[in-house]
Short mmCIF file of N, CA and C in Angstrom, two decimals:
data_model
loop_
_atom_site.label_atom_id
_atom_site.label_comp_id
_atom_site.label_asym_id
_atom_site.label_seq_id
_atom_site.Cartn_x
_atom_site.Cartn_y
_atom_site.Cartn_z
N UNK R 1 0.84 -1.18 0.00
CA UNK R 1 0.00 0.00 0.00
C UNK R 1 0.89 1.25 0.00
N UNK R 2 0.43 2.17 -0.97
CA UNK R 2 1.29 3.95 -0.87
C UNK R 2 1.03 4.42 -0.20
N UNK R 3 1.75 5.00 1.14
CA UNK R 3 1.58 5.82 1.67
C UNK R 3 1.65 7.23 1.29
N UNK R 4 1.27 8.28 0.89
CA UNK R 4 1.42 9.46 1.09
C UNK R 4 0.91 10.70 1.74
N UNK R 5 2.23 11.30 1.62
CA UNK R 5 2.11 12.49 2.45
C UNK R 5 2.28 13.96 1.72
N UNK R 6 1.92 14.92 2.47
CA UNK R 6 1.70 16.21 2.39
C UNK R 6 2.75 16.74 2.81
N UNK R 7 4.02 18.14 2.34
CA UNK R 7 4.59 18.38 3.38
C UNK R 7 4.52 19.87 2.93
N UNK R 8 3.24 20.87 3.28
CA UNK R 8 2.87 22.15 3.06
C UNK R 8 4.04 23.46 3.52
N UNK R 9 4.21 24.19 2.80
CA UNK R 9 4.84 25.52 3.33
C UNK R 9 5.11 26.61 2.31
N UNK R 10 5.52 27.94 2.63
CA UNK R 10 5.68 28.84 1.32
C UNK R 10 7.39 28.91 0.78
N UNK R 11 8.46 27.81 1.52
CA UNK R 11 9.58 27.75 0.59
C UNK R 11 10.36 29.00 -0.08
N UNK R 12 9.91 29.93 0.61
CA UNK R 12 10.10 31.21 0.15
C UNK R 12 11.73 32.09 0.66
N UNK R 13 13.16 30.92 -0.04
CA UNK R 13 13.02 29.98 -0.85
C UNK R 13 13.41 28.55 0.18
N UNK R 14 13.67 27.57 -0.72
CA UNK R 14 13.75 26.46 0.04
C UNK R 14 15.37 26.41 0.81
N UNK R 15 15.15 26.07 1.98
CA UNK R 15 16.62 25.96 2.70
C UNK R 15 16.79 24.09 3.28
N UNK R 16 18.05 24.16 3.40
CA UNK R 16 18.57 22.84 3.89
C UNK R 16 17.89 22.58 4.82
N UNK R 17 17.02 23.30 5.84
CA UNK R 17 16.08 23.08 6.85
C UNK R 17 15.36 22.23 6.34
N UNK R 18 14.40 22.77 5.58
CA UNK R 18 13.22 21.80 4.20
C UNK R 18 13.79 20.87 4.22
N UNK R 19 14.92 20.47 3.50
CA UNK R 19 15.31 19.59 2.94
C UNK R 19 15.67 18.33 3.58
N UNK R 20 16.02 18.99 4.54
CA UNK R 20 16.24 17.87 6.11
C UNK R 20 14.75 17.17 6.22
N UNK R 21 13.79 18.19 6.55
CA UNK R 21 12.31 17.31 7.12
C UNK R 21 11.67 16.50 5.57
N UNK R 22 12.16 16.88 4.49
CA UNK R 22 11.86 16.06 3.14
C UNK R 22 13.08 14.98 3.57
N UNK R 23 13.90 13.90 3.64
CA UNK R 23 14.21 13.74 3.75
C UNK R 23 13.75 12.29 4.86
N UNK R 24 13.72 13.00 6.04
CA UNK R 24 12.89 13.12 7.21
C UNK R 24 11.66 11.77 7.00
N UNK R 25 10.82 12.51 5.90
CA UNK R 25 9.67 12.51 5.63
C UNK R 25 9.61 11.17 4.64
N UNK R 26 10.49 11.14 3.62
CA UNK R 26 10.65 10.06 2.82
C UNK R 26 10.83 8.96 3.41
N UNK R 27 11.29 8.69 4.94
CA UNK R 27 11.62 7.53 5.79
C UNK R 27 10.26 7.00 6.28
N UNK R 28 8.99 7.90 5.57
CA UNK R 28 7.79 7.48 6.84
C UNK R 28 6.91 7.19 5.94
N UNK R 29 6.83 7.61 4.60
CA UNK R 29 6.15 7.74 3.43
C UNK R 29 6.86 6.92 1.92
N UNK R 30 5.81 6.55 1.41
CA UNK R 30 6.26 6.25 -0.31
C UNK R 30 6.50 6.88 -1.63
N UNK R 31 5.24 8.04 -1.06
CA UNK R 31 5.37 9.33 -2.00
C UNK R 31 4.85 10.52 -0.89
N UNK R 32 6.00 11.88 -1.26
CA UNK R 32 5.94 13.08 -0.95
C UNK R 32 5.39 14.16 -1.55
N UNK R 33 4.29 15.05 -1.53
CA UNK R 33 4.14 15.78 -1.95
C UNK R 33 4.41 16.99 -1.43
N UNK R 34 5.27 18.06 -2.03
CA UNK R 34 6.13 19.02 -1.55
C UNK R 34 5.23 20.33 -1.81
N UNK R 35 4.45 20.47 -0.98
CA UNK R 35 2.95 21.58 -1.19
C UNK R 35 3.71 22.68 -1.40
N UNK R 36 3.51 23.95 -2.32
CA UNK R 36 3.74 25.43 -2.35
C UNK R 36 2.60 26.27 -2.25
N UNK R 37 2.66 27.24 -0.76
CA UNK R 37 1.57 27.47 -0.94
C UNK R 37 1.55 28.85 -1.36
N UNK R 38 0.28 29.35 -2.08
CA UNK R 38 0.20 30.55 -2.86
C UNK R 38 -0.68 31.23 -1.96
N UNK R 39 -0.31 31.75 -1.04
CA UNK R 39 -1.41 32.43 0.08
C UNK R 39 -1.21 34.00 -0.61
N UNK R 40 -1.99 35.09 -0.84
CA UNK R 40 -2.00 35.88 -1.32
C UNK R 40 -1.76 36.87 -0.47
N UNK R 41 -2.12 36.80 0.55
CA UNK R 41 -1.74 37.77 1.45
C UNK R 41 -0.16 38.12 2.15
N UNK R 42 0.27 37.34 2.19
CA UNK R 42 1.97 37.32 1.90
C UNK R 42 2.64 37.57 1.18
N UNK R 43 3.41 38.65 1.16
CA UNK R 43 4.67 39.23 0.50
C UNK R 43 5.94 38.44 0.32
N UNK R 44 5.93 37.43 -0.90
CA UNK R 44 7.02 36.76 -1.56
C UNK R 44 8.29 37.11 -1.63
N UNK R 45 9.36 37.08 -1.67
CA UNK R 45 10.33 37.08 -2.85
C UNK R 45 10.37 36.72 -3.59
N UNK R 46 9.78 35.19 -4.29
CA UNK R 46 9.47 34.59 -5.36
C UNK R 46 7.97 34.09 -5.55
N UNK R 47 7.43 34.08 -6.57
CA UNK R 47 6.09 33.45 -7.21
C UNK R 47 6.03 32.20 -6.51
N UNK R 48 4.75 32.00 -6.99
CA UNK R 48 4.48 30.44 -6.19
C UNK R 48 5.42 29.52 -7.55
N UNK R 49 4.93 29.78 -8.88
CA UNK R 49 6.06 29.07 -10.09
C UNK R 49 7.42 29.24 -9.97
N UNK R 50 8.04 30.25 -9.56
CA UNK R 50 9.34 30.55 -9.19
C UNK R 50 9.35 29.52 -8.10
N UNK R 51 9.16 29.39 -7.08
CA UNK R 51 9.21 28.90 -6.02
C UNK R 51 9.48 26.98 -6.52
N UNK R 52 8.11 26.43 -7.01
CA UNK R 52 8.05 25.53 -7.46
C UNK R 52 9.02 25.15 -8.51
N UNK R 53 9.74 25.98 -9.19
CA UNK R 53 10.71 25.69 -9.94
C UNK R 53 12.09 25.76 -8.90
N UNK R 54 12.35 26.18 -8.40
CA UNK R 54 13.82 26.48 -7.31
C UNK R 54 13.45 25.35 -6.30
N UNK R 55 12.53 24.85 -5.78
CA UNK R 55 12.42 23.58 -5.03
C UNK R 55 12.89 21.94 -6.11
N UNK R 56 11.99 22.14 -7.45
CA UNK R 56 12.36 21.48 -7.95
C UNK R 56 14.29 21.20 -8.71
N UNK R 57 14.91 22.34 -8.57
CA UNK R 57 15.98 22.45 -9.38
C UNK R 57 17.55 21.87 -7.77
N UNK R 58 16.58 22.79 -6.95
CA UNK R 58 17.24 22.22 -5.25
C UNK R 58 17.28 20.58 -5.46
N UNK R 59 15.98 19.92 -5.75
CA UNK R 59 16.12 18.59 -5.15
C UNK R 59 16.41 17.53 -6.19
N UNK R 60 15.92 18.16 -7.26
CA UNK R 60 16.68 17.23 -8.09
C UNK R 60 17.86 17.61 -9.32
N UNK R 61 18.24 18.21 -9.10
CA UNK R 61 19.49 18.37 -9.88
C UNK R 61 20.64 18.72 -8.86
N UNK R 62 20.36 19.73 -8.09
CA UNK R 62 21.49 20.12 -6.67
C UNK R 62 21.50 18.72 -6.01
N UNK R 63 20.43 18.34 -5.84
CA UNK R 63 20.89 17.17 -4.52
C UNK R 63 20.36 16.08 -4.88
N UNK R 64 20.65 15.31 -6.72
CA UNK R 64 20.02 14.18 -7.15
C UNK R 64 19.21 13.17 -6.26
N UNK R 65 17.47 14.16 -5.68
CA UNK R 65 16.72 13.06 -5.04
C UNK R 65 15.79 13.02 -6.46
N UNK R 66 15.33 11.41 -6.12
CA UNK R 66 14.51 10.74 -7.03
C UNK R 66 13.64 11.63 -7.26
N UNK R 67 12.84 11.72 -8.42
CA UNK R 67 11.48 11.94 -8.75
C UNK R 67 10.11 11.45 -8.94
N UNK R 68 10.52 9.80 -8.94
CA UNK R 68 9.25 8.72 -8.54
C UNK R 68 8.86 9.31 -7.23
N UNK R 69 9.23 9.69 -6.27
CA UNK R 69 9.31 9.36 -5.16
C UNK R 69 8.52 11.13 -4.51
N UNK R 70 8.96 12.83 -5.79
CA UNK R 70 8.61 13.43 -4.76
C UNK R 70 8.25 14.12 -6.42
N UNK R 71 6.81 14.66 -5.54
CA UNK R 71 5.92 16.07 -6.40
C UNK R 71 5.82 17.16 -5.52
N UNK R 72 6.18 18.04 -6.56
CA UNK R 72 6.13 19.53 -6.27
C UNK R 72 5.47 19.86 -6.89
N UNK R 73 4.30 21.05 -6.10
CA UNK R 73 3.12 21.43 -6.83
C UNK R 73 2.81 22.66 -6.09
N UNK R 74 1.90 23.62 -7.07
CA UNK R 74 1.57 24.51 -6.22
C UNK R 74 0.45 24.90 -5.62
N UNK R 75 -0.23 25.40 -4.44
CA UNK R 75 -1.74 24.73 -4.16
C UNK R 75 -2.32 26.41 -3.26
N UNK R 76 -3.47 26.87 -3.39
CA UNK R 76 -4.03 27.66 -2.80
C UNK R 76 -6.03 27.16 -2.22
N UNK R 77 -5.14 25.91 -1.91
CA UNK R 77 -6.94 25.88 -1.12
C UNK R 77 -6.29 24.84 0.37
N UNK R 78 -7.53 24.64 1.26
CA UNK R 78 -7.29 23.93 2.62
C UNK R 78 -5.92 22.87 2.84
N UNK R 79 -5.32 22.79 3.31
CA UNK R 79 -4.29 21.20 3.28
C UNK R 79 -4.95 20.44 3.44
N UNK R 80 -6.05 20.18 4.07
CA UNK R 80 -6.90 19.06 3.97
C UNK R 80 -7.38 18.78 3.12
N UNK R 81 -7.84 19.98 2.35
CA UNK R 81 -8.46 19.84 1.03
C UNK R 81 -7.54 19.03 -0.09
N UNK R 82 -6.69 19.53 -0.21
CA UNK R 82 -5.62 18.83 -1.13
C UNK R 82 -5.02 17.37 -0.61
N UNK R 83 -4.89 17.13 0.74
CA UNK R 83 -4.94 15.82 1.15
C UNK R 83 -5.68 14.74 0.84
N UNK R 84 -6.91 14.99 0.56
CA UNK R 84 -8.42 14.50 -0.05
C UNK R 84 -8.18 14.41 -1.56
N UNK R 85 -7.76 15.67 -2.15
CA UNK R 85 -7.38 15.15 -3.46
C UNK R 85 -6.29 14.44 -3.80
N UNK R 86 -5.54 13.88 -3.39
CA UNK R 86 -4.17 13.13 -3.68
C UNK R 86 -3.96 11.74 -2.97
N UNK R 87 -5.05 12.01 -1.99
CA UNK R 87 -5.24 10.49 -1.07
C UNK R 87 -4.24 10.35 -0.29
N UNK R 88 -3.86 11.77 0.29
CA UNK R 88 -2.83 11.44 1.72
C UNK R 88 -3.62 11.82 2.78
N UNK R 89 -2.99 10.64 3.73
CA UNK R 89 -3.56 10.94 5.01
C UNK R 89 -2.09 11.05 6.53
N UNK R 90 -0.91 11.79 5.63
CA UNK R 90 -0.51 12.51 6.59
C UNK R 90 0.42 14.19 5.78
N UNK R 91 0.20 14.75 7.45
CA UNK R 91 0.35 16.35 6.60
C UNK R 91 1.86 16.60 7.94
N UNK R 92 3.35 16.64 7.38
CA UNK R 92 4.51 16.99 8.04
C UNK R 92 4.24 18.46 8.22
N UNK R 93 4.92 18.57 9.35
CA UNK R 93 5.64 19.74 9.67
C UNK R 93 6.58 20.06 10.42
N UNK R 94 7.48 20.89 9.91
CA UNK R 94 8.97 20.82 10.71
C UNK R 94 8.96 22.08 11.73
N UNK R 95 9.56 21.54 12.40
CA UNK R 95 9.72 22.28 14.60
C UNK R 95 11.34 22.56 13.98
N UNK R 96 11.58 24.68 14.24
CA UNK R 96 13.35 24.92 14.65
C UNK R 96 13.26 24.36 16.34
N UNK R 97 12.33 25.28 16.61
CA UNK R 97 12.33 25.57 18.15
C UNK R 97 10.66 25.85 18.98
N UNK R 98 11.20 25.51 20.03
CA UNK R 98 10.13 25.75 20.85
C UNK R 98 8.94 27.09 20.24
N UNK R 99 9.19 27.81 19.78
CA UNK R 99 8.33 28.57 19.54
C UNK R 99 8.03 28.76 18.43
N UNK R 100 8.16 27.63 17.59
CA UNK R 100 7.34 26.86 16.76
C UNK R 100 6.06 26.06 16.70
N UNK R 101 5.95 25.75 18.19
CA UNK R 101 5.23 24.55 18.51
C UNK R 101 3.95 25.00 18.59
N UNK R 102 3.68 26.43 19.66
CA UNK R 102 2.36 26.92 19.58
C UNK R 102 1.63 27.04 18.00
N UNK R 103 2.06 27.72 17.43
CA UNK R 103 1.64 28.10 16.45
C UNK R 103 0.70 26.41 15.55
N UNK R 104 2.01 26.03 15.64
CA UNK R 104 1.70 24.23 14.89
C UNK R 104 0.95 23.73 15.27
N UNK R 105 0.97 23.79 16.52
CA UNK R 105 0.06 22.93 17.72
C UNK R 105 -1.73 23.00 16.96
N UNK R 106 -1.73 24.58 17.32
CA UNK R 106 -2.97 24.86 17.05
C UNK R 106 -3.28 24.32 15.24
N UNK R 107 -1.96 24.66 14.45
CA UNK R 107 -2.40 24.44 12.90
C UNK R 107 -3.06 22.80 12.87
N UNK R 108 -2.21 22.13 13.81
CA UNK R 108 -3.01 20.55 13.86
C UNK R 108 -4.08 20.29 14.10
N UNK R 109 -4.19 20.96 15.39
CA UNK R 109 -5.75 20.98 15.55
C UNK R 109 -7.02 21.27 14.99
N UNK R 110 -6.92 22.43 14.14
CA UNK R 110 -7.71 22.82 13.07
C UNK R 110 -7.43 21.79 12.17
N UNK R 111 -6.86 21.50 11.30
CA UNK R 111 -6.79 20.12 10.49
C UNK R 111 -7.42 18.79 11.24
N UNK R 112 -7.15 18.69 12.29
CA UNK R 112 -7.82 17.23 12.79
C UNK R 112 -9.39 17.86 13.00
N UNK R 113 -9.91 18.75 13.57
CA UNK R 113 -11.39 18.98 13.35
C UNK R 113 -11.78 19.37 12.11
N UNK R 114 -10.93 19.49 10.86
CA UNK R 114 -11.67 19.27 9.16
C UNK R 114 -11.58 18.25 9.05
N UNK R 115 -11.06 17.18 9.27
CA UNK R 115 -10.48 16.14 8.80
C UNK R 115 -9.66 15.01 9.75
N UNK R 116 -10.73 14.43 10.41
CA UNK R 116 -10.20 13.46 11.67
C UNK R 116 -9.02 12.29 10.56
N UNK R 117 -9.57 11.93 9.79
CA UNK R 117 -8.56 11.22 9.08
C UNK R 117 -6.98 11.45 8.84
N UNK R 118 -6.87 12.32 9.09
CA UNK R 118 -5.65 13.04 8.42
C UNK R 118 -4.44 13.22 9.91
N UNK R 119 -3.45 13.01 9.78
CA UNK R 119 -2.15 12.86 11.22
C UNK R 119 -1.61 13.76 10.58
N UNK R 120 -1.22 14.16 11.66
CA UNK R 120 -0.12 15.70 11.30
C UNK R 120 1.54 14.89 12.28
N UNK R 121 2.30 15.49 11.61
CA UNK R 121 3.79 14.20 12.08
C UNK R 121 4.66 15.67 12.09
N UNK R 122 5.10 15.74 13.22
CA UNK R 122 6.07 17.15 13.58
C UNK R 122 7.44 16.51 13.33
N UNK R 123 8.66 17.19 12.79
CA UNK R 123 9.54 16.32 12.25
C UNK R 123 10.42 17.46 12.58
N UNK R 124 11.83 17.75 13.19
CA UNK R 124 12.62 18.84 13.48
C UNK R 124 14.07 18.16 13.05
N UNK R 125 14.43 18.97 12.35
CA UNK R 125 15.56 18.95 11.63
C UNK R 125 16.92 18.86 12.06
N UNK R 126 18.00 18.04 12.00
CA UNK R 126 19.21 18.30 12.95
C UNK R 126 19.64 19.72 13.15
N UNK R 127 20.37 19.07 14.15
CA UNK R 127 20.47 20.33 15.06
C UNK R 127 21.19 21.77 14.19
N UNK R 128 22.04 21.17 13.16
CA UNK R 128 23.13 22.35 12.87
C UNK R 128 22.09 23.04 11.61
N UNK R 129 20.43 22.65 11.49
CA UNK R 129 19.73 23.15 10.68
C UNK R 129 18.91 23.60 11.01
N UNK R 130 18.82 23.47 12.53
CA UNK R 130 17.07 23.85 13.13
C UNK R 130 17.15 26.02 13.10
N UNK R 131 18.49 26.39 13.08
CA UNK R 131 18.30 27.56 12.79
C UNK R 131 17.73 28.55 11.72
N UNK R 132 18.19 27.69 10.73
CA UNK R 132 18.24 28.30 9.44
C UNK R 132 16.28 28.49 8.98
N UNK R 133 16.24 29.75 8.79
CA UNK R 133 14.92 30.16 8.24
C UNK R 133 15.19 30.64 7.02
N UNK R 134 14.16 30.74 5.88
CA UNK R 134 14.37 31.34 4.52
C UNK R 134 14.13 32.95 5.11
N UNK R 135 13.19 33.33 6.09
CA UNK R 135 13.57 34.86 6.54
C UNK R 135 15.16 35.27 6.78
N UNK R 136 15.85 34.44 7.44
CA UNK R 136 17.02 34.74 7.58
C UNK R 136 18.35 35.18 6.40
N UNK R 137 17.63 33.67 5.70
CA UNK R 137 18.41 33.69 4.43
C UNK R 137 18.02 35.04 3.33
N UNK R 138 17.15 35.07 3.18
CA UNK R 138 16.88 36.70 2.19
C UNK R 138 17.31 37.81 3.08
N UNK R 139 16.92 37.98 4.22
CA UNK R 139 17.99 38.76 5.10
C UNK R 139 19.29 39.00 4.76
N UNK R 140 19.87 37.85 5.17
CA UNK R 140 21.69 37.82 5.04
C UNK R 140 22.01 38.16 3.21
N UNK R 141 21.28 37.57 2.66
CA UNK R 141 21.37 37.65 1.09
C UNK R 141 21.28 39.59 0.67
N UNK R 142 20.18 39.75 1.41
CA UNK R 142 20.03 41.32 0.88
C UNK R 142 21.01 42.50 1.29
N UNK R 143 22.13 41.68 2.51
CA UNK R 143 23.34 42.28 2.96
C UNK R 143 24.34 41.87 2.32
N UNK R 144 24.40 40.98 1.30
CA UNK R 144 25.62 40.99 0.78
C UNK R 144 26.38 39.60 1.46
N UNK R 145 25.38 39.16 2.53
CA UNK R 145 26.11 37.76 2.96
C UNK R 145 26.29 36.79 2.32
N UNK R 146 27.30 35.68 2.91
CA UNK R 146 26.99 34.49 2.01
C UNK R 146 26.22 33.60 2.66
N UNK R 147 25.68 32.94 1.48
CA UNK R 147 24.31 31.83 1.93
C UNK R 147 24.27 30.83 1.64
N UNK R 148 25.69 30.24 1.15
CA UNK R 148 25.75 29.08 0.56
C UNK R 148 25.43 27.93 1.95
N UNK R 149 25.64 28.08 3.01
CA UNK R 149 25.38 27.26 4.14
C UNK R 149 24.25 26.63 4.18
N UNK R 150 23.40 27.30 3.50
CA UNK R 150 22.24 27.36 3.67
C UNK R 150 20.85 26.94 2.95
N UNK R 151 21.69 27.43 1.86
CA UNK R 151 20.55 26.78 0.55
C UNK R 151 21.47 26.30 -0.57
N UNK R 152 20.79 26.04 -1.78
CA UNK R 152 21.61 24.54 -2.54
C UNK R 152 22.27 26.34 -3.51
N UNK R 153 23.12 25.25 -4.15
CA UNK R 153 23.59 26.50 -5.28
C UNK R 153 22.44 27.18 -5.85
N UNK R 154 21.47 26.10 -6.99
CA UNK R 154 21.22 27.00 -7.76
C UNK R 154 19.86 27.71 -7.11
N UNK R 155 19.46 27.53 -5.57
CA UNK R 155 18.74 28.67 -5.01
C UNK R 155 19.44 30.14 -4.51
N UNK R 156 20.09 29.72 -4.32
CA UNK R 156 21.96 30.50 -4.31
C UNK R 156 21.35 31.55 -5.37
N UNK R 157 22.27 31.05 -6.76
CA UNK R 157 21.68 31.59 -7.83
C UNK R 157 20.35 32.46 -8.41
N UNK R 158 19.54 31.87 -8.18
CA UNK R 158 18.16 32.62 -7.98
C UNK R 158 17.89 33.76 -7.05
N UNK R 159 18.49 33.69 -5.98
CA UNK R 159 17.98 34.64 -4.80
C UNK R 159 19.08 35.69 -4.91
N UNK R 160 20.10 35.67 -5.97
CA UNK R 160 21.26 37.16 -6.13
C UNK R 160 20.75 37.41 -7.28
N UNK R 161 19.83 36.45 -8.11
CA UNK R 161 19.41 37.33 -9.76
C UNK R 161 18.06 37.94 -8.95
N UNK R 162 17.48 37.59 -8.03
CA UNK R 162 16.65 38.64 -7.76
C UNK R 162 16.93 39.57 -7.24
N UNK R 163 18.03 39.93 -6.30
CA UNK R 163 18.18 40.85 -5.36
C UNK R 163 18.93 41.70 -6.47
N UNK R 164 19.73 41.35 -7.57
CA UNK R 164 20.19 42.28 -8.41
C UNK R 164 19.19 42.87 -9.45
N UNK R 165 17.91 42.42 -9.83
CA UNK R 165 16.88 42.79 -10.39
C UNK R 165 16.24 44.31 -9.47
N UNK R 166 16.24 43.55 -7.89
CA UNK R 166 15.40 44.56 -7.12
C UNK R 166 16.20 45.91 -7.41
N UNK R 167 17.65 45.88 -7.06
CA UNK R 167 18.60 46.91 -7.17
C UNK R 167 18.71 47.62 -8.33
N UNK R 168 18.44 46.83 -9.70
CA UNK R 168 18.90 47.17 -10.84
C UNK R 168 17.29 48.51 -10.92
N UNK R 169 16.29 47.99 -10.99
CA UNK R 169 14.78 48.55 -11.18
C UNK R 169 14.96 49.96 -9.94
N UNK R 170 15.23 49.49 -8.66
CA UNK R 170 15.34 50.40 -7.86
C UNK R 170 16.68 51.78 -7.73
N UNK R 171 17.62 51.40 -8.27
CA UNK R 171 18.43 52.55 -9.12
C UNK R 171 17.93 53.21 -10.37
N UNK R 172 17.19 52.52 -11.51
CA UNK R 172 17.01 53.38 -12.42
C UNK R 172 15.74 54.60 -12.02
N UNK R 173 14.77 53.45 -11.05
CA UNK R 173 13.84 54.13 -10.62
C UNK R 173 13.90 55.77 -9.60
N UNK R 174 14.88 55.39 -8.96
CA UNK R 174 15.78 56.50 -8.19
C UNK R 174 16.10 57.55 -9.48
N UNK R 175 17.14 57.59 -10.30
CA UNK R 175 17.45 58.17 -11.37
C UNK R 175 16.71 58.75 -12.25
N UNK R 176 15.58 58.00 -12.46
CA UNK R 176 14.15 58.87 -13.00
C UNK R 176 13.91 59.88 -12.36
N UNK R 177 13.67 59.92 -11.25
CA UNK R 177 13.08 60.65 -10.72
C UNK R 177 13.80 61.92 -10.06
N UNK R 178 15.29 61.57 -9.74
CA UNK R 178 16.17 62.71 -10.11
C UNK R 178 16.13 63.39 -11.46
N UNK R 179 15.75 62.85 -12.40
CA UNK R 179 16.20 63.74 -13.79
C UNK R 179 14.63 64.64 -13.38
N UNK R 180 13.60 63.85 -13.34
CA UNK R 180 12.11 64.99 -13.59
C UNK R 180 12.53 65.91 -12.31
N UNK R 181 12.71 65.56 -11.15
CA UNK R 181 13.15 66.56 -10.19
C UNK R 181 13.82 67.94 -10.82
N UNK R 182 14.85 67.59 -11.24
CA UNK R 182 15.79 68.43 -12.43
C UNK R 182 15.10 69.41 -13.53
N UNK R 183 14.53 68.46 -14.19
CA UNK R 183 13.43 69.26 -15.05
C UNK R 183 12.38 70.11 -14.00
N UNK R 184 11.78 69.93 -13.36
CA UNK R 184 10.76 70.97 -12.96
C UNK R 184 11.62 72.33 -12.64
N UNK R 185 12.81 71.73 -11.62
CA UNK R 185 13.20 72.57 -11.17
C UNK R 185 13.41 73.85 -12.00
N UNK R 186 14.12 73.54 -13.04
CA UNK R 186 14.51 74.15 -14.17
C UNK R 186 13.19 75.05 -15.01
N UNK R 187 12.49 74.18 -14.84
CA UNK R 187 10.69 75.09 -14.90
C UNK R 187 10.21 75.97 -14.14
N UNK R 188 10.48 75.95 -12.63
CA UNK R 188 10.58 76.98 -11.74
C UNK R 188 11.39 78.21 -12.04
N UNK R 189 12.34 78.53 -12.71
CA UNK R 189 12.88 79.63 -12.12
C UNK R 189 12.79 80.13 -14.10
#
């Protein structure tokens, strides 16, 4: 019998943390589904397709894991809901730290009253990973840090062609608006 599982989050982008509880997760399951979620109300760095493409390029080309074995997809309705469509009846989630747990705690609980069927499996990542957040990582990235510790190359890659996009748009945009500054001024007198 297939077991599968759910392992929901916004990957925004994916870090060795993830990759640990995928991992994790493949020891408990037959097939993984690596949820992206497109919550709209959250401010990205990357698209939910961006996203879904840099998870996919992380796990199987950076870190040759099988592909029988794991789908990446991108999803904007209940986890339960999508659990129901795919016929899993467990939904992971990975613990850094203690103050992780409230939050989770409660996310389980709401899932087990939609959906008594469905186990939620808390899974925390070794230790030298339980730090690492993708907040951190676009952080350190937008200073000029390095992040290779942290995430695979070619998310590496992705997260300096964006931050040089943001810079590139946000200098010319600056510069525009010095030149019309210029011009009015020049209209004033």
């Amino acid at each position: 019998m297939t077991k599968i599982g759910i392992y929901p989050g916004t990957f925004d982008p994916i870090t060795y943390g993830h990759v640990d509880i995928i991992k994790k997760a493949l020891k408990v399951v037959n097939e993984l589904i690596v949820a992206v979620s497109n919550d709209y109300s959250k401010d990205y760095m990357f698209n939910s397709e961006e996203r879904v493409s840099i998870i996919k390029n992380s796990l199987f080309k950076d870190l040759n894991f099988k592909k029988k074995n794991i789908k990446v997809i991108p999803f904007n309705i209940l986890t339960t809901s999508l659990c129901k469509k795919y016929n899993a009846h467990i939904i992971f989630r990975g613990l850094r730290a203690v103050s992780d747990f409230e939050y989770e705690f409660q996310l389980a609980g709401m899932n087990r009253k939609l959906d008594n069927k469905i186990e939620t499996v808390f899974l925390m990542s070794d230790a030298e990973k339980q730090v690492i957040s993708s907040k951190f990582v676009k952080e350190i990235a937008r200073l000029n840090g390095k992040i290779n510790n942290f995430v695979t190359k070619s998310t590496t890659k992705m997260i300096k062609g964006k931050l040089w996009l943001e810079n590139f748009f946000l200098f010319y945009f600056f510069h525009y608006l010095l030149i019309k500054l210029k011009q009015r001024r020049t209209q004033w007198y």
